[in-house]
Coordinates of C-alpha atoms in Angstrom, one line a residue:
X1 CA 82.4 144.5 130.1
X2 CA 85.2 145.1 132.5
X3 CA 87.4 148.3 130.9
X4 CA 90.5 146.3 130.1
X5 CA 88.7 143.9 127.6
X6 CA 87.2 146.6 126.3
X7 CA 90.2 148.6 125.8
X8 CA 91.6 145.5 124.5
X9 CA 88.7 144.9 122.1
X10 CA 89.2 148.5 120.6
X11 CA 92.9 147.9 120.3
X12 CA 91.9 145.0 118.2
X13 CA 89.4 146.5 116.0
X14 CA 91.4 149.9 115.6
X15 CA 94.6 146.9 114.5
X16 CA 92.2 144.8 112.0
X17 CA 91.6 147.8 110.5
X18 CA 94.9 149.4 109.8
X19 CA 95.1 145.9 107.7
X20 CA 95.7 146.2 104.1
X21 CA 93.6 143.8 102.0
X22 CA 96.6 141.4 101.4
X23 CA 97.0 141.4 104.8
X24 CA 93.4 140.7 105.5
X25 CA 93.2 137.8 103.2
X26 CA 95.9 136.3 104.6
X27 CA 94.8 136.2 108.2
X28 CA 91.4 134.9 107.0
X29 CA 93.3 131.9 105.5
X30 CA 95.3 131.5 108.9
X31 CA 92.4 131.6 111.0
X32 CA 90.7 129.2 108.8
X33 CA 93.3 126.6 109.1
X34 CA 93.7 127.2 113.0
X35 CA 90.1 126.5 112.9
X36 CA 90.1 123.4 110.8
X37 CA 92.8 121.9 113.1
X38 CA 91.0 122.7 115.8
X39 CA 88.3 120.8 114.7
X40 CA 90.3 117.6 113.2
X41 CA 92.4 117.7 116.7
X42 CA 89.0 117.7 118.2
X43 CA 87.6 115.0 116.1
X44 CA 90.1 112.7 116.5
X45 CA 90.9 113.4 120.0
X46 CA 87.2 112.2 120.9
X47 CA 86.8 109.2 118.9
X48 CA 86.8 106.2 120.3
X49 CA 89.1 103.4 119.8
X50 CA 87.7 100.4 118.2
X51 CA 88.5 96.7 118.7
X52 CA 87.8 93.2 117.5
X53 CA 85.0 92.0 119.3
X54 CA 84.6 88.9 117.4
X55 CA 86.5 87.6 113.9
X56 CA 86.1 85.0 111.3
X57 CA 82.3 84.7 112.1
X58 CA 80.1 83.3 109.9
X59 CA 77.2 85.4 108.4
X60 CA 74.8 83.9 110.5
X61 CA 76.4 84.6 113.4
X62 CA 78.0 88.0 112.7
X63 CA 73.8 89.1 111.8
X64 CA 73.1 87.9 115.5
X65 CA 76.3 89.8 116.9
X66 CA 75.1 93.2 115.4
X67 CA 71.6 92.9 116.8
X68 CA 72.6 92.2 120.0
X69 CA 74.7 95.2 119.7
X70 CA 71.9 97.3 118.2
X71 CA 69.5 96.4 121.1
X72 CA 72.2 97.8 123.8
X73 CA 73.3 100.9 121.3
X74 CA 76.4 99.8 121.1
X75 CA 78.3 101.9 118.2
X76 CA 80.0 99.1 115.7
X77 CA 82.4 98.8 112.7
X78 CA 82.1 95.7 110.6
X79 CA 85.8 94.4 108.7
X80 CA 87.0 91.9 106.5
X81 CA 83.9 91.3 104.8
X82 CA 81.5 91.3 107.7
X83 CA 83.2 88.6 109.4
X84 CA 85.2 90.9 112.2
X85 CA 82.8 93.1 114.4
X86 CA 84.8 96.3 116.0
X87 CA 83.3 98.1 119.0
X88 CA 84.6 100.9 121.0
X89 CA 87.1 99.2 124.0
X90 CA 85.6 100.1 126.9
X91 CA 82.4 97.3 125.5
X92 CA 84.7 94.4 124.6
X93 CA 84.5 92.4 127.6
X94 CA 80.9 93.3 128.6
X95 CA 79.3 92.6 125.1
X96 CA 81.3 89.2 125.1
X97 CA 79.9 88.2 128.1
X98 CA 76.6 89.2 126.6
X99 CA 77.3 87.1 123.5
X100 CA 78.7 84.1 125.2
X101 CA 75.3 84.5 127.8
X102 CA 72.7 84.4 124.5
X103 CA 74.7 81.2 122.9
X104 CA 76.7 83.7 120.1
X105 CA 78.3 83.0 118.5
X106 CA 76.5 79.6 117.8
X107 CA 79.4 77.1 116.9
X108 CA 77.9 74.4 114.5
X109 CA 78.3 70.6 115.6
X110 CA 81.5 69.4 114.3
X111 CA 83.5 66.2 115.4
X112 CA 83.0 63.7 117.7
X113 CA 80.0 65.7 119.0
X114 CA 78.0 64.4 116.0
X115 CA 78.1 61.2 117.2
X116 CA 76.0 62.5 120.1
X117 CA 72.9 62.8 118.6
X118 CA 72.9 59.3 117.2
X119 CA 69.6 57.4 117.7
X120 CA 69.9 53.2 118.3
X121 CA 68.0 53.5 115.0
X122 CA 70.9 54.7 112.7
X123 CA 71.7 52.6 110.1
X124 CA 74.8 51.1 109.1
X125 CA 75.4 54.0 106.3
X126 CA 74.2 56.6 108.6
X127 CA 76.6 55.5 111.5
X128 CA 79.3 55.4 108.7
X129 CA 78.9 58.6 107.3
X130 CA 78.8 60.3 110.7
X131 CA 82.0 58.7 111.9
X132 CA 83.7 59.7 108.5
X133 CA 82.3 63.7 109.6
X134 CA 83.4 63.2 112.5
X135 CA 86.8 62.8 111.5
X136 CA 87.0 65.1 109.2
X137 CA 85.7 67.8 111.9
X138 CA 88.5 66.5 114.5
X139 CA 91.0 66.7 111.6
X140 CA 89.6 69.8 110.4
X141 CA 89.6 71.5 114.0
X142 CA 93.2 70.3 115.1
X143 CA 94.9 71.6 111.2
X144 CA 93.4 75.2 112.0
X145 CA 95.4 75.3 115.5
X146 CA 98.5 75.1 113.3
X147 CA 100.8 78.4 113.3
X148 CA 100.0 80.5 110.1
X149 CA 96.4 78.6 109.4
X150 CA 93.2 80.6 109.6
X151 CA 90.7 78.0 108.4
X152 CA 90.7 74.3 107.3
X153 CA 89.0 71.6 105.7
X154 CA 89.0 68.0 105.1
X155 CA 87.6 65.6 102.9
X156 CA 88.4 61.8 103.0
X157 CA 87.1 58.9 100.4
X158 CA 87.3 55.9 102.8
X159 CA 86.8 52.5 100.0
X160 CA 84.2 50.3 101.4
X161 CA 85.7 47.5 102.8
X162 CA 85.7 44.0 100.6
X163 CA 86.5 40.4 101.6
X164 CA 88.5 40.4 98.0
X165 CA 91.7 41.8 99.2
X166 CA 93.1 42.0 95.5
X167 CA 90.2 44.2 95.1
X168 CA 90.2 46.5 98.4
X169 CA 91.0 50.4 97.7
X170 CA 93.1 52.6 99.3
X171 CA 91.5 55.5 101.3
X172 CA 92.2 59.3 100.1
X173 CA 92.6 62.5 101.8
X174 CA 91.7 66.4 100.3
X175 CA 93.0 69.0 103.2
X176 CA 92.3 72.9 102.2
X177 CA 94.0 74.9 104.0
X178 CA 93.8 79.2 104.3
X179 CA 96.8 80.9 105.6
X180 CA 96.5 83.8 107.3
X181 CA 96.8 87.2 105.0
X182 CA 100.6 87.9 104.2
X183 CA 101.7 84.0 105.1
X184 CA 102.3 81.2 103.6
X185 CA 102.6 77.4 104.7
X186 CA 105.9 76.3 104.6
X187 CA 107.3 73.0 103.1
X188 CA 107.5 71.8 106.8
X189 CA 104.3 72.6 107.8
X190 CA 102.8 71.4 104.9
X191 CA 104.5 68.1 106.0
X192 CA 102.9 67.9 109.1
X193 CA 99.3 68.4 107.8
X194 CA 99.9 65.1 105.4
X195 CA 101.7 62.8 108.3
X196 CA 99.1 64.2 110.7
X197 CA 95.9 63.5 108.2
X198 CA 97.9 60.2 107.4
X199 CA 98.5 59.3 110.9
X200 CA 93.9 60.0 112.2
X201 CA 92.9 57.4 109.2
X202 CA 94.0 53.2 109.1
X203 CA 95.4 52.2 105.9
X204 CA 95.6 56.1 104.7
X205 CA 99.4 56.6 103.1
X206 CA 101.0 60.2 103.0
X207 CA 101.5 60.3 99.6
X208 CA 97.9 59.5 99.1
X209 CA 97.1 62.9 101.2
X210 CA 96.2 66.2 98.9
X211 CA 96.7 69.8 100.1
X212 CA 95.6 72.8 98.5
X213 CA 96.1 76.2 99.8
X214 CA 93.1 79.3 99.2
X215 CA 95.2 80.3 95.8
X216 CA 94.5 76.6 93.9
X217 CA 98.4 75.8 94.5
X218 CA 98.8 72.4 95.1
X219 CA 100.7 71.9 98.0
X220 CA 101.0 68.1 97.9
X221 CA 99.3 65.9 95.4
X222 CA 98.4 62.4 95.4
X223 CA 101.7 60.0 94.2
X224 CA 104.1 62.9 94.3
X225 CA 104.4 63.9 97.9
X226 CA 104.8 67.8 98.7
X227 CA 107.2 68.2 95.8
X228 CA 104.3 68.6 94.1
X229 CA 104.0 68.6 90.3
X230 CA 106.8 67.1 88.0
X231 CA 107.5 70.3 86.4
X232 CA 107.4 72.2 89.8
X233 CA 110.1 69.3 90.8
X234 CA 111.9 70.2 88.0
X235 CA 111.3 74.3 88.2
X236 CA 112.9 73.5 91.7
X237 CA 116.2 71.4 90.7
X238 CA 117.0 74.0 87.7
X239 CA 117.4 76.9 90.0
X240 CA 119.4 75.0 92.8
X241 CA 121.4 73.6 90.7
X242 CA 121.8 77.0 88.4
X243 CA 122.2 78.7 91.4
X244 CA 125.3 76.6 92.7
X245 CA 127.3 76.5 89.3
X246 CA 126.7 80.3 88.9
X247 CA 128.0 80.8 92.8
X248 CA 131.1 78.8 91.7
X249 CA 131.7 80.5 88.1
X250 CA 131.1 84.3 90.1
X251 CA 133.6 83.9 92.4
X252 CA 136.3 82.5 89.5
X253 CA 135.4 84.6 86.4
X254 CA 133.8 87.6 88.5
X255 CA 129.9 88.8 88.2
X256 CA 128.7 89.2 84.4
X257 CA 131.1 87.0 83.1
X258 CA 129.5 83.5 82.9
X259 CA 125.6 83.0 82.0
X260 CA 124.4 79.2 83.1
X261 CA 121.2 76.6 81.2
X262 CA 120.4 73.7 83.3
X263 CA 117.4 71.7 81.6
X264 CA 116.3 68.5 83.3
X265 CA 114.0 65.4 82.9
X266 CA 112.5 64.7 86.1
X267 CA 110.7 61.0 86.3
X268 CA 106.9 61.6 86.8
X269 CA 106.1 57.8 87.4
X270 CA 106.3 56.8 91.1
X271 CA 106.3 52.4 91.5
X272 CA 106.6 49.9 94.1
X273 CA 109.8 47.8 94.4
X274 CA 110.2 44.5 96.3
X275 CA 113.1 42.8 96.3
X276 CA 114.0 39.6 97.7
X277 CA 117.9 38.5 98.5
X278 CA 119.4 35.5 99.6
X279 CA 122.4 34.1 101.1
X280 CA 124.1 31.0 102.9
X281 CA 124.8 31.4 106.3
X282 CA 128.8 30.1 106.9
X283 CA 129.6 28.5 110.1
X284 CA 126.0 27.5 111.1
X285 CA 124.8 24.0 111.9
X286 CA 122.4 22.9 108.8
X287 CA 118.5 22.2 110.1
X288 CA 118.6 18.6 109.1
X289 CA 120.9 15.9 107.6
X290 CA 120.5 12.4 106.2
X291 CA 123.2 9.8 105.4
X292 CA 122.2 6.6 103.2
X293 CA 125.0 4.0 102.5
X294 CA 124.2 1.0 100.3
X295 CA 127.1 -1.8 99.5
X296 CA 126.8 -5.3 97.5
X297 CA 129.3 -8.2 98.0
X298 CA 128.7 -11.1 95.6
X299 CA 130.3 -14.4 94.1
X300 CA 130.5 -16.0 90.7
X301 CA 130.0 -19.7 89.9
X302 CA 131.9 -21.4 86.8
X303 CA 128.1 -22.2 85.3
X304 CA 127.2 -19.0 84.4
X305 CA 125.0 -18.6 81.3
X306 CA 128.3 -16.6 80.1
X307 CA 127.3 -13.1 78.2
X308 CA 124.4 -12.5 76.4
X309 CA 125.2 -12.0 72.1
X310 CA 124.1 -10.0 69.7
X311 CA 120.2 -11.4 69.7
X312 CA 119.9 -11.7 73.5
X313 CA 121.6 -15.1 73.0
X314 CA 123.9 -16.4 75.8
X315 CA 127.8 -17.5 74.9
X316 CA 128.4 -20.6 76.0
X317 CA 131.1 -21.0 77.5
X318 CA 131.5 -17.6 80.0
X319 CA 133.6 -17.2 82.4
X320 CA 132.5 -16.3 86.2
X321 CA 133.3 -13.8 88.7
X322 CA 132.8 -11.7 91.6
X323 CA 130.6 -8.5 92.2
X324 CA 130.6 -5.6 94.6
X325 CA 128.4 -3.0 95.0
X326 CA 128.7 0.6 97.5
X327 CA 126.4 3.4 97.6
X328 CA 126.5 6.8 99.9
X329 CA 123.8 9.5 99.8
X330 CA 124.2 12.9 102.3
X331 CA 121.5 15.0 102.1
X332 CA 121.9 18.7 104.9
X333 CA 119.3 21.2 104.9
X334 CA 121.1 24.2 105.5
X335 CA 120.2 27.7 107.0
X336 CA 119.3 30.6 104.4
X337 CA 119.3 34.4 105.3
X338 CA 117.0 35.7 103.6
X339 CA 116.3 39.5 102.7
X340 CA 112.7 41.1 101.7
X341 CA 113.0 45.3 100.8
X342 CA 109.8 46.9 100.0
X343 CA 110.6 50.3 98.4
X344 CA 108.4 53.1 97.5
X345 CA 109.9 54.8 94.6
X346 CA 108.3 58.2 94.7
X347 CA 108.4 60.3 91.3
X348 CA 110.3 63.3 90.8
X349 CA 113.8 61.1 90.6
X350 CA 116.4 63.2 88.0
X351 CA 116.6 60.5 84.6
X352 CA 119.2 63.1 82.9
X353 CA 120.3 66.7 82.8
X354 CA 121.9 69.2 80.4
X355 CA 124.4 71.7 82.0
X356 CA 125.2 74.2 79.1
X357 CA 128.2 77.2 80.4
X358 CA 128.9 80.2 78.4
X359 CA 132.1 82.2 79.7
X360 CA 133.2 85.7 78.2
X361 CA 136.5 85.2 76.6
X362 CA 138.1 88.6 78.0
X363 CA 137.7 86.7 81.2
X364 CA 139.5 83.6 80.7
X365 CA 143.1 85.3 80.7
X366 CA 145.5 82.5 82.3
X367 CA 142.9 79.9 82.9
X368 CA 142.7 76.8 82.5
X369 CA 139.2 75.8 80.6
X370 CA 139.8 71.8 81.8
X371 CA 140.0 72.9 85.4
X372 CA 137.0 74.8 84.8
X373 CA 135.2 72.7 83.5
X374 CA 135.7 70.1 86.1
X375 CA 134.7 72.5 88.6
X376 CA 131.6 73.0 86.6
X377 CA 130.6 69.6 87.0
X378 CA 131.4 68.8 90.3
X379 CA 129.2 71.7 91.4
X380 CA 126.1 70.7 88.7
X381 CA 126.5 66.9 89.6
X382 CA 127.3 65.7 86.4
X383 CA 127.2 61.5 85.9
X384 CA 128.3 60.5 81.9
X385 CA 126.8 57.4 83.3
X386 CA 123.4 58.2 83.8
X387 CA 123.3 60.1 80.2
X388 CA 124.3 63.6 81.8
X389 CA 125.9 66.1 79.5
X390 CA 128.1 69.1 80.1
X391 CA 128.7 71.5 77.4
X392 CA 131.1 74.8 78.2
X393 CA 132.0 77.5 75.4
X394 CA 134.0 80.3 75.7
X395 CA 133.0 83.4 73.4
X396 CA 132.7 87.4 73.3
X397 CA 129.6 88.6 75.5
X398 CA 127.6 91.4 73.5
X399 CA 128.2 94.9 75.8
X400 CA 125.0 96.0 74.1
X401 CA 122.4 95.4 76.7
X402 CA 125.4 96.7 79.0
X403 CA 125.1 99.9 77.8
X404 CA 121.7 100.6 76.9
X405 CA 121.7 99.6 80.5
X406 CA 124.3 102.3 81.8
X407 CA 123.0 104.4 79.5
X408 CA 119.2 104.5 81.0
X409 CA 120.6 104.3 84.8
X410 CA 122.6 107.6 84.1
X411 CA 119.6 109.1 82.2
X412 CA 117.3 108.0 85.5
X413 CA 120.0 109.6 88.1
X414 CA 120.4 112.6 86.1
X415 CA 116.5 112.7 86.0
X416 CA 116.4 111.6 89.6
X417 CA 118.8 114.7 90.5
X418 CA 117.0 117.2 88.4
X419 CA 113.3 116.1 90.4
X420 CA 115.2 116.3 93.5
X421 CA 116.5 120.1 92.7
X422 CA 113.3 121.1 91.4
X423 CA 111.5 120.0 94.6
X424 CA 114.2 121.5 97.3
X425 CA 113.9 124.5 94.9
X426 CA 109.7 124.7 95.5
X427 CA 110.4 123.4 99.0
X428 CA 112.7 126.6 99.4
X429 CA 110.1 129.0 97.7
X430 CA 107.2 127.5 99.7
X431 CA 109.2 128.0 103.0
X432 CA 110.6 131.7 102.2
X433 CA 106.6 132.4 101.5
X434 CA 105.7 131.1 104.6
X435 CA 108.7 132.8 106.7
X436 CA 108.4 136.4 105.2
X437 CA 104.0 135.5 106.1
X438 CA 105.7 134.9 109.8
X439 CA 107.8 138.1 109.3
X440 CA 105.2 140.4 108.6
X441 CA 102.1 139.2 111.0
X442 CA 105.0 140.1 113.9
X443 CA 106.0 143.4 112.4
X444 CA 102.3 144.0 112.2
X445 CA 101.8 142.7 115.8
X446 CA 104.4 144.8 117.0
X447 CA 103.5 147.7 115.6
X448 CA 100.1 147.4 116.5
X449 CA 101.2 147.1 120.3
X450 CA 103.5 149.6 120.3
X451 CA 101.4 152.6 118.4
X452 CA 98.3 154.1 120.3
X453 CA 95.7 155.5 117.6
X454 CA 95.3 158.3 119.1
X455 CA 95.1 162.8 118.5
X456 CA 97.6 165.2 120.6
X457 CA 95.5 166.8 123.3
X458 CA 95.4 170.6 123.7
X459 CA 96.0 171.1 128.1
X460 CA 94.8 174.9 127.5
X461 CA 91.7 175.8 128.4
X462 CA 89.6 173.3 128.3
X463 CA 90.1 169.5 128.5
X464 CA 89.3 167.7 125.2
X465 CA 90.2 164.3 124.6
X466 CA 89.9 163.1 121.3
X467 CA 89.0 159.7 121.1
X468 CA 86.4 157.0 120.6
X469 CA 85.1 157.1 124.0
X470 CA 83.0 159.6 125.8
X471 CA 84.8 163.4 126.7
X472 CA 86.0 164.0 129.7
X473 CA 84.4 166.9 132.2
X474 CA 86.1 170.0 131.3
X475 CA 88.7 171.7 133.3
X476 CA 88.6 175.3 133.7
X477 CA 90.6 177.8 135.7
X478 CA 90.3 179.1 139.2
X479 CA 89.2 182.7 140.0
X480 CA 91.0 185.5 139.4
X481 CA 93.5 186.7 142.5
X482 CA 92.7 190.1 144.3
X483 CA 95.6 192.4 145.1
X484 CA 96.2 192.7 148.7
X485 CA 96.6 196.4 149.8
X486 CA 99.8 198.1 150.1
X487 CA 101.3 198.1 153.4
X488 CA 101.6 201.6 155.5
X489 CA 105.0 203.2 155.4
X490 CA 106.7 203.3 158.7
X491 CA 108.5 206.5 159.9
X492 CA 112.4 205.8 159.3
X493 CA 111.7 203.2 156.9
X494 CA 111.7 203.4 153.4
X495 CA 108.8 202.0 151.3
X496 CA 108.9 198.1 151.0
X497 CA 109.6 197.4 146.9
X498 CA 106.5 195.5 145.4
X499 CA 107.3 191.7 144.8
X500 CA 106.8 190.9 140.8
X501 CA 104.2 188.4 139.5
X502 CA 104.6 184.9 138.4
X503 CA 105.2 184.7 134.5
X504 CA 103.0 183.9 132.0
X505 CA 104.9 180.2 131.1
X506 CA 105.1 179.5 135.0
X507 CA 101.2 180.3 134.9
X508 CA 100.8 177.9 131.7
X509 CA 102.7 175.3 133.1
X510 CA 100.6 175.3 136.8
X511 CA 97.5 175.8 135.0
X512 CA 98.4 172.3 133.1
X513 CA 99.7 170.5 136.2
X514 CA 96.6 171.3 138.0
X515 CA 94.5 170.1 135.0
X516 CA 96.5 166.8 134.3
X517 CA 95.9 166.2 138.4
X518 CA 92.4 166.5 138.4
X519 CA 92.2 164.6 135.4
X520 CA 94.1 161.6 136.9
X521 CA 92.4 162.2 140.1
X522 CA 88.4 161.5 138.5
X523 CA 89.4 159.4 135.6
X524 CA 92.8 157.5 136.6
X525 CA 92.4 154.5 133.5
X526 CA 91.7 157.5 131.0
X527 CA 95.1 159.3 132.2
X528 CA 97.0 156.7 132.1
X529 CA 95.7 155.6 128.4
X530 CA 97.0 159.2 127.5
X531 CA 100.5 159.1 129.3
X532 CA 101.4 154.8 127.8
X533 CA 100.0 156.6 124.4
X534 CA 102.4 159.6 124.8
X535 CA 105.1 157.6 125.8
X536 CA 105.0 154.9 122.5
X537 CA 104.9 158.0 120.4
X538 CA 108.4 158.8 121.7
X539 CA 109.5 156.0 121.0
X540 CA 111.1 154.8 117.9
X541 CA 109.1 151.4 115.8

């Protein structure tokens, strides 16, 4: 191991242990949850991402799609009830080219397609019944291309047809319809299934067209049209109507003030009107016109049989005369307009309503209640004629529910406060706990970096180093110096004074300079150890 990872690896150990057992515990914990992020981060760094492969398979088919998969050990995720098949992206494409290459997924034979397989044997029945699937398949098919449809199915009752026309049915169509989660199928689209199933089938009327959505609401029944029901008709009309008088009595009397009832009686029976009207046509020619003109001249002779008597018995005796006779007959054929309306009354028409107003009398401070109540039924529609009735009271509103009502929405804030202090308040604690944690894993690191573990060394002597690793070679002193001789006197010339000796402290210090040198000169890493040690202890934590 090279010597500064092992130094490294001491510094460490000699660290861990100066630990207290708190302090152990808590970098256990730390390390554990560096670790289990580690892993997570890992985990979710390497999986793979997942996506449809196919959706809204039938079982069949979605059994066929996993084998495939299985025999190339392609990893899968099955959704929605088995009909969606997930595999990792990078596969998408080339497992649906697999798919598509083995016939999967196997579409059944819907449409005009059945028609294909139609022998010159089929009976009349059979070549009925297949044309009738047929349809239903196209209809079917072409509903489930709508915005907001997932699936769709039709069912039509086509009446066989009769040479008794008094007696000949009208056809009938069921459409379910599943929208797609979290949508629904709006009034207009609901609309265009019935005029669009109405429209593929002769003789087929919209308001003989049924559709029902995946939750059993019936989105358009048979005779009432997409209204649906009579009471959903009537459901409907209350709150529009409620909603427009209470708009009008808000903005007058101000919110809380005015409470509106609107009950009314829808018509349930739907019927078939034909009138016929008819008028002359003024300053047209008439189509045909005949004049007859008779006239009668005659004379009287004096020998008339005179007048006849009581018993058919002529007078005698009569006097004569003469006759004339004039006839004129003008017969015109003129031109007629004529008028023929054919009207489909549909049910769901409003026979009568209640309107029923209560106002809070400390509201009504200079108004006027007529004005009011005009306004009231302009905005509800009100007709006397048609049996419509209006009825407005002004009264005290009870403040009870009012306060009970203030009364729990103060209890809920001052509840919603006191949850609100009480988690900043563990929020606080939790993040003081984890700063003063911070705090003292640094103080400890610091310290740990700063402070060799280490003995003073004694330079006298011998070298010793105390320490975990090996001793150093001892260092011991040179020989001992020999006096050089004294010098001869010359003749004229005094004697030359001895020069004095080093002192002991110079001695000390040389004999530790030359130690510390050949220290750092056999083992420089060890030396310098010693001095970075020497120089943390002189400095302050």
């Amino acid at each position: 191991m090279p010597p500064f990872l092992s130094s490294a690896a001491q510094r460490l150990g000699a660290t861990v242990k100066a630990f207290t057992v708190g302090q152990r515990t808590v970098a256990v914990i730390g390390l554990a949850i560096l670790a289990l992020g580690a892993v997570a981060l890992t985990t979710w760094a390497t999986k793979p991402s997942y996506s449809p492969l196919f959706t809204g398979l039938a079982s069949a088919d979605a059994s066929a799609v996993v084998q495939q998969l299985g025999k190339d050990n392609v990893p899968y995720q099955l959704a929605d009830g088995g009909s969606t098949v997930l595999v990792p992206q990078e596969n998408v494409y080339d497992e649906r080219l697999k798919a598509a290459a083995a016939g999967l997924p196997a579409a059944p034979a819907s449409g005009y397609s059945l028609l294909d397989k139609m022998g010159v044997t089929s009976s009349d029945f059979q070549q009925n019944v297949t044309y009738k699937r047929a349809i239903e398949g196209e209809l079917a098919t072409t509903i489930a291309h709508l915005e907001g449809v997932q699936t769709a199915s039709v069912q039509l009752a086509i009446p066989e047809k009769t040479v008794f026309t008094s007696q000949q049915g009208e056809p009938t169509a069921s459409v379910f319809v599943q929208a797609l989660p979290g949508q629904t199928l709006s009034a207009d689209k609901v609309e265009a299934v019935v005029h669009l199933t109405a429209a593929a089938v002769p003789d087929l009327k919209p308001a003989n067209v049924s559709v029902v959505d995946a939750q059993g609401t019936v989105l358009s029944s048979v005779g009432l049209g997409t209204g649906g029901s009579g009471a959903k008709q009537a459901t409907e009309y209350q709150l529009r109507t409620q909603a427009s008088v209470q708009a009008v009595l808000d903005k007058v009397l101000g919110p809380g003030n005015a409470t509106v009832a609107v009950t009314p009686e829808i018509d349930k029976n739907s019927a078939q009107q034909t009138s016929e009207t008819f008028a002359g046509a003024t300053g047209v020619l008439p189509l045909s016109q005949s004049t007859t003109t008779e006239k009668y001249r005659g004379t009287g002779s004096g020998n008339g049989s005179g007048v006849l008597g009581p018993d058919n018995i002529a007078v005698p005796g009569g006097a004569g005369g003469n006759g004339t006779y004039d006839s004129t007959k003008d017969t015109r054929d003129n031109a007629v307009n004529k008028v023929t309306e054919e009207r489909t009354i549909p049910s769901g028409a409003l026979k009568r309503q209640s309107v029923s107003v209560a106002v809070n009398a400390s509201a009504t401070r200079n108004l006027n209640i007529q004005e009011l109540t005009d306004l009231v039924s302009a905005a509800a529609g009100i007709d006397t004629k048609r049996g419509d009735v209006l009825s407005m009271q002004v009264m005290p509103f009870s403040t009870a529910a009012a306060d009970q009502a203030k009364a729990a929405l103060a209890a809920q804030q001052a509840a919603d406060e006191a949850r609100s202090g009480q988690q900043l308040l563990t929020t606080l604690v939790w993040a003081g706990v984890v700063l003063l944690i911070a705090i003292a894993l640094v103080v400890l690191w610091l310290r740990a970096r700063r402070r060799a573990v280490r003995e003073p060394v004694e330079l006298i002597g011998d070298l010793v180093v105390v320490d975990d690793q090996a001793p150093l070679p001892s260092v011991t002193a040179g020989p001992d110096t020999v006096r050089l001789p004294a010098a001869p006197v010359s003749p004229g010339i005094g004697a030359v004074p001895e020069l004095p000796g080093p002192s002991e402290d110079a001695a000390d210090a040389e004999l530790r300079r030359a130690q510390v040198s050949r220290l750092g000169a056999t083992e420089p890493l060890k030396t310098a150890e010693l001095l970075r040690g020497l120089m943390d202890e002189r400095q302050s934590v």
